[in-house]
Amino acid sequence: MSESSDKAAPSRRRRHRGTGRGDSRRDELLHVASELFAENGYRDTSIADIAQRVGVTQQALLYYFGSKPALLDAVIDERDGAAVAFAEELAAIGGFDAIRAIPASARRNVAEPNLVRLFAVLVAENLPQHAVAHDHFVARYRRLRRIVAELIAEGQRTGEFATDIDPILKAAEIVAVIDGLNTQWLLDPDDVDIIGATEQFAEGLAGTLRARA
Amino acid sequence: MSESSDKAAPSRRRRHRGTGRGDSRRDELLHVASELFAENGYRDTSIADIAQRVGVTQQALLYYFGSKPALLDAVIDERDGAAVAFAEELAAIGGFDAIRAIPASARRNVAEPNLVRLFAVLVAENLPQHAVAHDHFVARYRRLRRIVAELIAEGQRTGEFATDIDPILKAAEIVAVIDGLNTQWLLDPDDVDIIGATEQFAEGLAGTLRARA
DNA sequence: GTCTATAGCGAGATAGAC
DNA sequence: GTCTATCTCGCTATAGAC
């Protein structure tokens, strides 16, 4: 999951060959930052904590990323997009097969709790309009809803899905269930069967979409 | 930052008549604290901010609450419980009438965005096991799920609901939809019709619960 | 590229006057 | 009950040596 896409570095110039091969120190910092942001949130994680865990000083981290918000951007760029990519996979499948594939997201999430936690925490932290990454998450959810809504609308066009469903409302619901189950599961993994709940949700959803008016 | 826990509370005794009527200064501080925690989160709100907004110094606030974590406890005590109370109302109604009443929660939430934001932020902040209020929220969600699951199980017993539904999984789903829609709506109120989405969800859910095996 | 040193700020909390 | 004063700490960021 950690492809080092060699983005424009915030600091002035490139440090080595631009061919995209691992800048190991930078990648290490990125990885640890993502872990600590997931555990403690952005605000409650100091760049010194991150640097220390990697074994360098805070100033070395700043050499790579320039500032703490820039580090956050880098983390988000590297690790977000999984959800959107998954939604696009579903859309590519289409129809009831896509609905049946929804629980795969729960399975992915269970396999990567830290990634899930990272975004759960970041989204909540960026609810206020003035937050650093607020606009990023607004755009992300809009995209997510649009992709899923289009999947539903397409199924309605082909006659597979019932037409008495508002695609965009249903899309918001689907995204909401996945997110909400993530939250409950992160809080209390032992008491929440996220895979089972997602499966049962998908079944019910299939029934709703199949239903005649 | 989990310095938490009961240090010596600065005032060992109650300051006013024990009958619980308004200690206006204290109530004012509590109210403003709840607003600012909702806007900026717990960690990013200083007790000085809160005190200033009320027109007193930070030290006056500490006189009442002793410490910042203690203030958080007080805020949670005062303002949480709405969700549980709502779930209990639904359970008291029972059956399809209860399902039909679910969208009322969305209407309440729209009316009190700050309260909703407060708990969205607090839940995320308390995802890690060591967080100050982690256990509180674990217990809260367990209670929520139990109440809703019992509502479903009861409907199954009376024969109103289909029996091929696992009550606890469905309960987690219902709570998840409400939470997840809240998040999307808080992030992007203009693009999310939380009431419409909740209504459509409730309709689909009713269909699922009605369905025969 | 990574370090030491340090500026500069804002936080939470305590002590004690009134 | 509320204030002023102050302590101490942790944080981000900059400057400059090596």
Tab-separated table of C-alpha atoms in Angstrom, chain B:
chain	number	residue	atom	x	y	z
B	1	MET	CA	-2.632	13.598	27.116
B	2	SER	CA	-4.401	11.312	29.458
B	3	GLU	CA	-3.618	12.975	32.690
B	4	SER	CA	-7.200	12.233	33.459
B	5	SER	CA	-8.936	11.087	36.488
B	6	ASP	CA	-9.820	12.326	39.812
B	7	LYS	CA	-7.278	14.583	41.174
B	8	ALA	CA	-8.345	16.285	44.275
B	9	ALA	CA	-11.369	18.200	43.180
B	10	PRO	CA	-10.737	21.746	44.222
B	11	SER	CA	-14.040	22.104	45.913
B	12	ARG	CA	-14.820	19.152	48.025
B	13	ARG	CA	-18.239	20.397	48.848
B	14	ARG	CA	-21.172	21.655	46.929
B	15	ARG	CA	-21.250	25.305	46.422
B	16	HIS	CA	-24.941	25.842	46.401
B	17	ARG	CA	-28.132	24.430	47.685
B	18	GLY	CA	-27.953	20.760	46.966
B	19	THR	CA	-31.269	20.791	45.178
B	20	GLY	CA	-29.531	20.988	41.872
B	21	ARG	CA	-30.957	24.275	40.765
B	22	GLY	CA	-28.925	26.550	38.598
B	23	ASP	CA	-25.515	27.631	39.560
B	24	SER	CA	-25.728	30.049	36.681
B	25	ARG	CA	-22.023	30.622	36.250
B	26	ARG	CA	-21.305	26.948	36.235
B	27	ASP	CA	-24.136	26.260	33.819
B	28	GLU	CA	-22.941	28.998	31.541
B	29	LEU	CA	-19.469	27.517	31.473
B	30	LEU	CA	-20.880	24.071	30.817
B	31	HIS	CA	-22.960	25.351	27.957
B	32	VAL	CA	-20.150	27.266	26.313
B	33	ALA	CA	-17.798	24.340	26.827
B	34	SER	CA	-20.209	22.062	25.037
B	35	GLU	CA	-20.437	24.520	22.159
B	36	LEU	CA	-16.717	24.951	21.765
B	37	PHE	CA	-15.968	21.257	22.144
B	38	ALA	CA	-18.494	20.705	19.378
B	39	GLU	CA	-16.910	23.298	17.150
B	40	ASN	CA	-13.272	22.538	17.702
B	41	GLY	CA	-13.076	19.286	19.554
B	42	TYR	CA	-11.909	18.754	23.090
B	43	ARG	CA	-8.207	18.868	22.445
B	44	ASP	CA	-8.299	21.981	20.381
B	45	THR	CA	-10.377	23.975	22.819
B	46	SER	CA	-8.564	25.663	25.663
B	47	ILE	CA	-10.275	26.234	28.938
B	48	ALA	CA	-9.199	29.843	28.569
B	49	ASP	CA	-11.266	30.093	25.382
B	50	ILE	CA	-14.271	28.841	27.221
B	51	ALA	CA	-13.780	31.098	30.197
B	52	GLN	CA	-13.196	34.140	28.028
B	53	ARG	CA	-16.413	33.569	26.127
B	54	VAL	CA	-18.260	33.556	29.425
B	55	GLY	CA	-16.374	36.614	30.560
B	56	VAL	CA	-14.354	35.126	33.358
B	57	THR	CA	-10.805	33.931	33.618
B	58	GLN	CA	-9.587	30.439	33.098
B	59	GLN	CA	-8.959	30.170	36.796
B	60	ALA	CA	-12.590	30.779	37.582
B	61	LEU	CA	-13.478	27.862	35.357
B	62	LEU	CA	-10.995	25.683	37.165
B	63	TYR	CA	-12.558	26.685	40.409
B	64	TYR	CA	-15.761	25.006	39.278
B	65	PHE	CA	-14.454	21.955	37.489
B	66	GLY	CA	-10.977	21.381	38.839
B	67	SER	CA	-9.449	20.226	35.599
B	68	LYS	CA	-10.101	20.028	31.915
B	69	PRO	CA	-10.903	16.301	31.843
B	70	ALA	CA	-13.354	16.838	34.679
B	71	LEU	CA	-15.039	19.516	32.612
B	72	LEU	CA	-15.360	17.078	29.742
B	73	ASP	CA	-16.988	14.550	32.026
B	74	ALA	CA	-19.459	17.165	33.150
B	75	VAL	CA	-20.297	18.099	29.563
B	76	ILE	CA	-20.817	14.495	28.570
B	77	ASP	CA	-22.961	13.811	31.593
B	78	GLU	CA	-25.138	16.756	30.836
B	79	ARG	CA	-25.557	16.332	27.112
B	80	ASP	CA	-25.220	12.671	26.273
B	81	GLY	CA	-28.106	10.355	26.710
B	82	ALA	CA	-30.274	11.934	24.014
B	83	ALA	CA	-29.517	9.088	21.630
B	84	VAL	CA	-30.216	6.433	24.206
B	85	ALA	CA	-33.399	8.188	25.226
B	86	PHE	CA	-34.522	8.269	21.626
B	87	ALA	CA	-33.817	4.562	21.169
B	88	GLU	CA	-35.876	3.883	24.253
B	89	GLU	CA	-38.759	5.903	22.870
B	90	LEU	CA	-38.654	3.826	19.720
B	91	ALA	CA	-38.601	0.625	21.713
B	92	ALA	CA	-41.608	1.792	23.658
B	93	ILE	CA	-43.505	2.324	20.411
B	94	GLY	CA	-42.508	-1.002	18.913
B	95	GLY	CA	-43.159	-2.674	15.586
B	96	PHE	CA	-43.457	-0.891	12.280
B	97	ASP	CA	-44.560	2.266	14.009
B	98	ALA	CA	-41.138	2.396	15.603
B	99	ILE	CA	-39.442	1.952	12.228
B	100	ARG	CA	-41.542	4.745	10.821
B	101	ALA	CA	-40.450	6.948	13.704
B	102	ILE	CA	-36.746	6.608	12.922
B	103	PRO	CA	-36.598	9.702	10.686
B	104	ALA	CA	-37.609	11.758	13.702
B	105	SER	CA	-34.032	11.326	14.879
B	106	ALA	CA	-32.784	13.037	11.738
B	107	ARG	CA	-35.177	15.892	12.331
B	108	ARG	CA	-33.929	16.298	15.864
B	109	ASN	CA	-30.368	16.272	14.705
B	110	VAL	CA	-30.946	18.920	12.084
B	111	ALA	CA	-32.386	21.075	14.823
B	112	GLU	CA	-29.299	20.691	17.003
B	113	PRO	CA	-26.246	20.478	14.791
B	114	ASN	CA	-23.902	21.515	17.566
B	115	LEU	CA	-24.893	18.677	19.796
B	116	VAL	CA	-24.499	16.247	16.942
B	117	ARG	CA	-21.094	17.633	16.081
B	118	LEU	CA	-20.032	17.456	19.685
B	119	PHE	CA	-20.592	13.750	19.880
B	120	ALA	CA	-19.288	12.998	16.420
B	121	VAL	CA	-16.030	14.654	17.390
B	122	LEU	CA	-15.921	13.120	20.842
B	123	VAL	CA	-16.557	9.605	19.595
B	124	ALA	CA	-13.733	9.861	17.093
B	125	GLU	CA	-11.429	11.337	19.685
B	126	ASN	CA	-12.206	8.467	21.989
B	127	LEU	CA	-11.703	5.629	19.559
B	128	PRO	CA	-8.326	4.674	21.059
B	129	GLN	CA	-8.667	2.412	24.073
B	130	HIS	CA	-6.682	4.687	26.337
B	131	ALA	CA	-8.720	7.795	25.600
B	132	VAL	CA	-10.347	9.613	28.491
B	133	ALA	CA	-13.950	8.827	27.610
B	134	HIS	CA	-13.418	5.649	25.622
B	135	ASP	CA	-15.286	3.403	28.016
B	136	HIS	CA	-18.177	5.766	28.195
B	137	PHE	CA	-18.753	5.544	24.468
B	138	VAL	CA	-18.258	1.802	24.332
B	139	ALA	CA	-20.987	1.434	26.904
B	140	ARG	CA	-23.203	3.934	25.126
B	141	TYR	CA	-23.075	2.092	21.813
B	142	ARG	CA	-23.605	-1.272	23.461
B	143	ARG	CA	-26.676	0.065	25.156
B	144	LEU	CA	-27.926	1.567	21.931
B	145	ARG	CA	-27.485	-1.682	20.028
B	146	ARG	CA	-29.089	-3.698	22.779
B	147	ILE	CA	-32.160	-1.510	22.888
B	148	VAL	CA	-32.667	-1.561	19.142
B	149	ALA	CA	-31.943	-5.291	18.916
B	150	GLU	CA	-34.528	-5.920	21.581
B	151	LEU	CA	-37.045	-3.854	19.646
B	152	ILE	CA	-36.471	-6.055	16.619
B	153	ALA	CA	-36.533	-9.287	18.570
B	154	GLU	CA	-39.788	-8.260	20.172
B	155	GLY	CA	-41.300	-7.563	16.764
B	156	GLN	CA	-40.199	-11.001	15.676
B	157	ARG	CA	-41.819	-12.573	18.709
B	158	THR	CA	-45.128	-10.901	17.980
B	159	GLY	CA	-44.881	-12.090	14.401
B	160	GLU	CA	-44.756	-8.577	13.006
B	161	PHE	CA	-41.174	-8.805	11.731
B	162	ALA	CA	-39.549	-11.423	9.566
B	163	THR	CA	-37.480	-13.881	11.548
B	164	ASP	CA	-34.622	-14.257	9.092
B	165	ILE	CA	-33.011	-11.130	10.477
B	166	ASP	CA	-30.317	-11.131	13.123
B	167	PRO	CA	-31.474	-8.453	15.579
B	168	ILE	CA	-28.072	-7.401	16.855
B	169	LEU	CA	-26.577	-7.063	13.375
B	170	LYS	CA	-29.579	-5.067	12.223
B	171	ALA	CA	-29.319	-2.898	15.302
B	172	ALA	CA	-25.701	-2.091	14.520
B	173	GLU	CA	-26.752	-1.220	10.981
B	174	ILE	CA	-29.513	1.119	12.088
B	175	VAL	CA	-27.239	2.945	14.491
B	176	ALA	CA	-24.572	3.068	11.787
B	177	VAL	CA	-26.834	4.676	9.211
B	178	ILE	CA	-27.889	7.399	11.592
B	179	ASP	CA	-24.318	8.091	12.672
B	180	GLY	CA	-22.880	7.893	9.188
B	181	LEU	CA	-25.481	10.221	7.738
B	182	ASN	CA	-24.781	12.643	10.535
B	183	THR	CA	-21.134	12.698	9.591
B	184	GLN	CA	-21.778	13.338	5.929
B	185	TRP	CA	-24.315	15.985	6.718
B	186	LEU	CA	-22.095	17.790	9.225
B	187	LEU	CA	-19.286	17.828	6.713
B	188	ASP	CA	-21.410	19.036	3.835
B	189	PRO	CA	-24.893	20.161	4.864
B	190	ASP	CA	-25.764	21.532	1.450
B	191	ASP	CA	-25.103	18.308	-0.396
B	192	VAL	CA	-26.672	15.841	2.023
B	193	ASP	CA	-30.393	15.529	2.540
B	194	ILE	CA	-30.163	13.748	5.851
B	195	ILE	CA	-33.896	13.711	6.432
B	196	GLY	CA	-34.675	12.353	2.974
B	197	ALA	CA	-31.975	9.733	3.238
B	198	THR	CA	-33.205	8.619	6.641
B	199	GLU	CA	-36.784	8.404	5.413
B	200	GLN	CA	-35.795	6.303	2.442
B	201	PHE	CA	-33.688	4.096	4.685
B	202	ALA	CA	-36.612	3.576	7.056
B	203	GLU	CA	-38.861	2.596	4.150
B	204	GLY	CA	-36.353	0.078	2.868
B	205	LEU	CA	-35.884	-1.259	6.362
B	206	ALA	CA	-39.617	-1.690	6.822
B	207	GLY	CA	-39.678	-3.639	3.560
B	208	THR	CA	-36.861	-5.863	4.723
B	209	LEU	CA	-38.530	-6.537	8.059
B	210	ARG	CA	-41.858	-7.229	6.393
B	211	ALA	CA	-40.419	-9.614	3.849
B	212	ARG	CA	-41.257	-13.221	4.226
B	213	ALA	CA	-38.553	-15.841	4.292
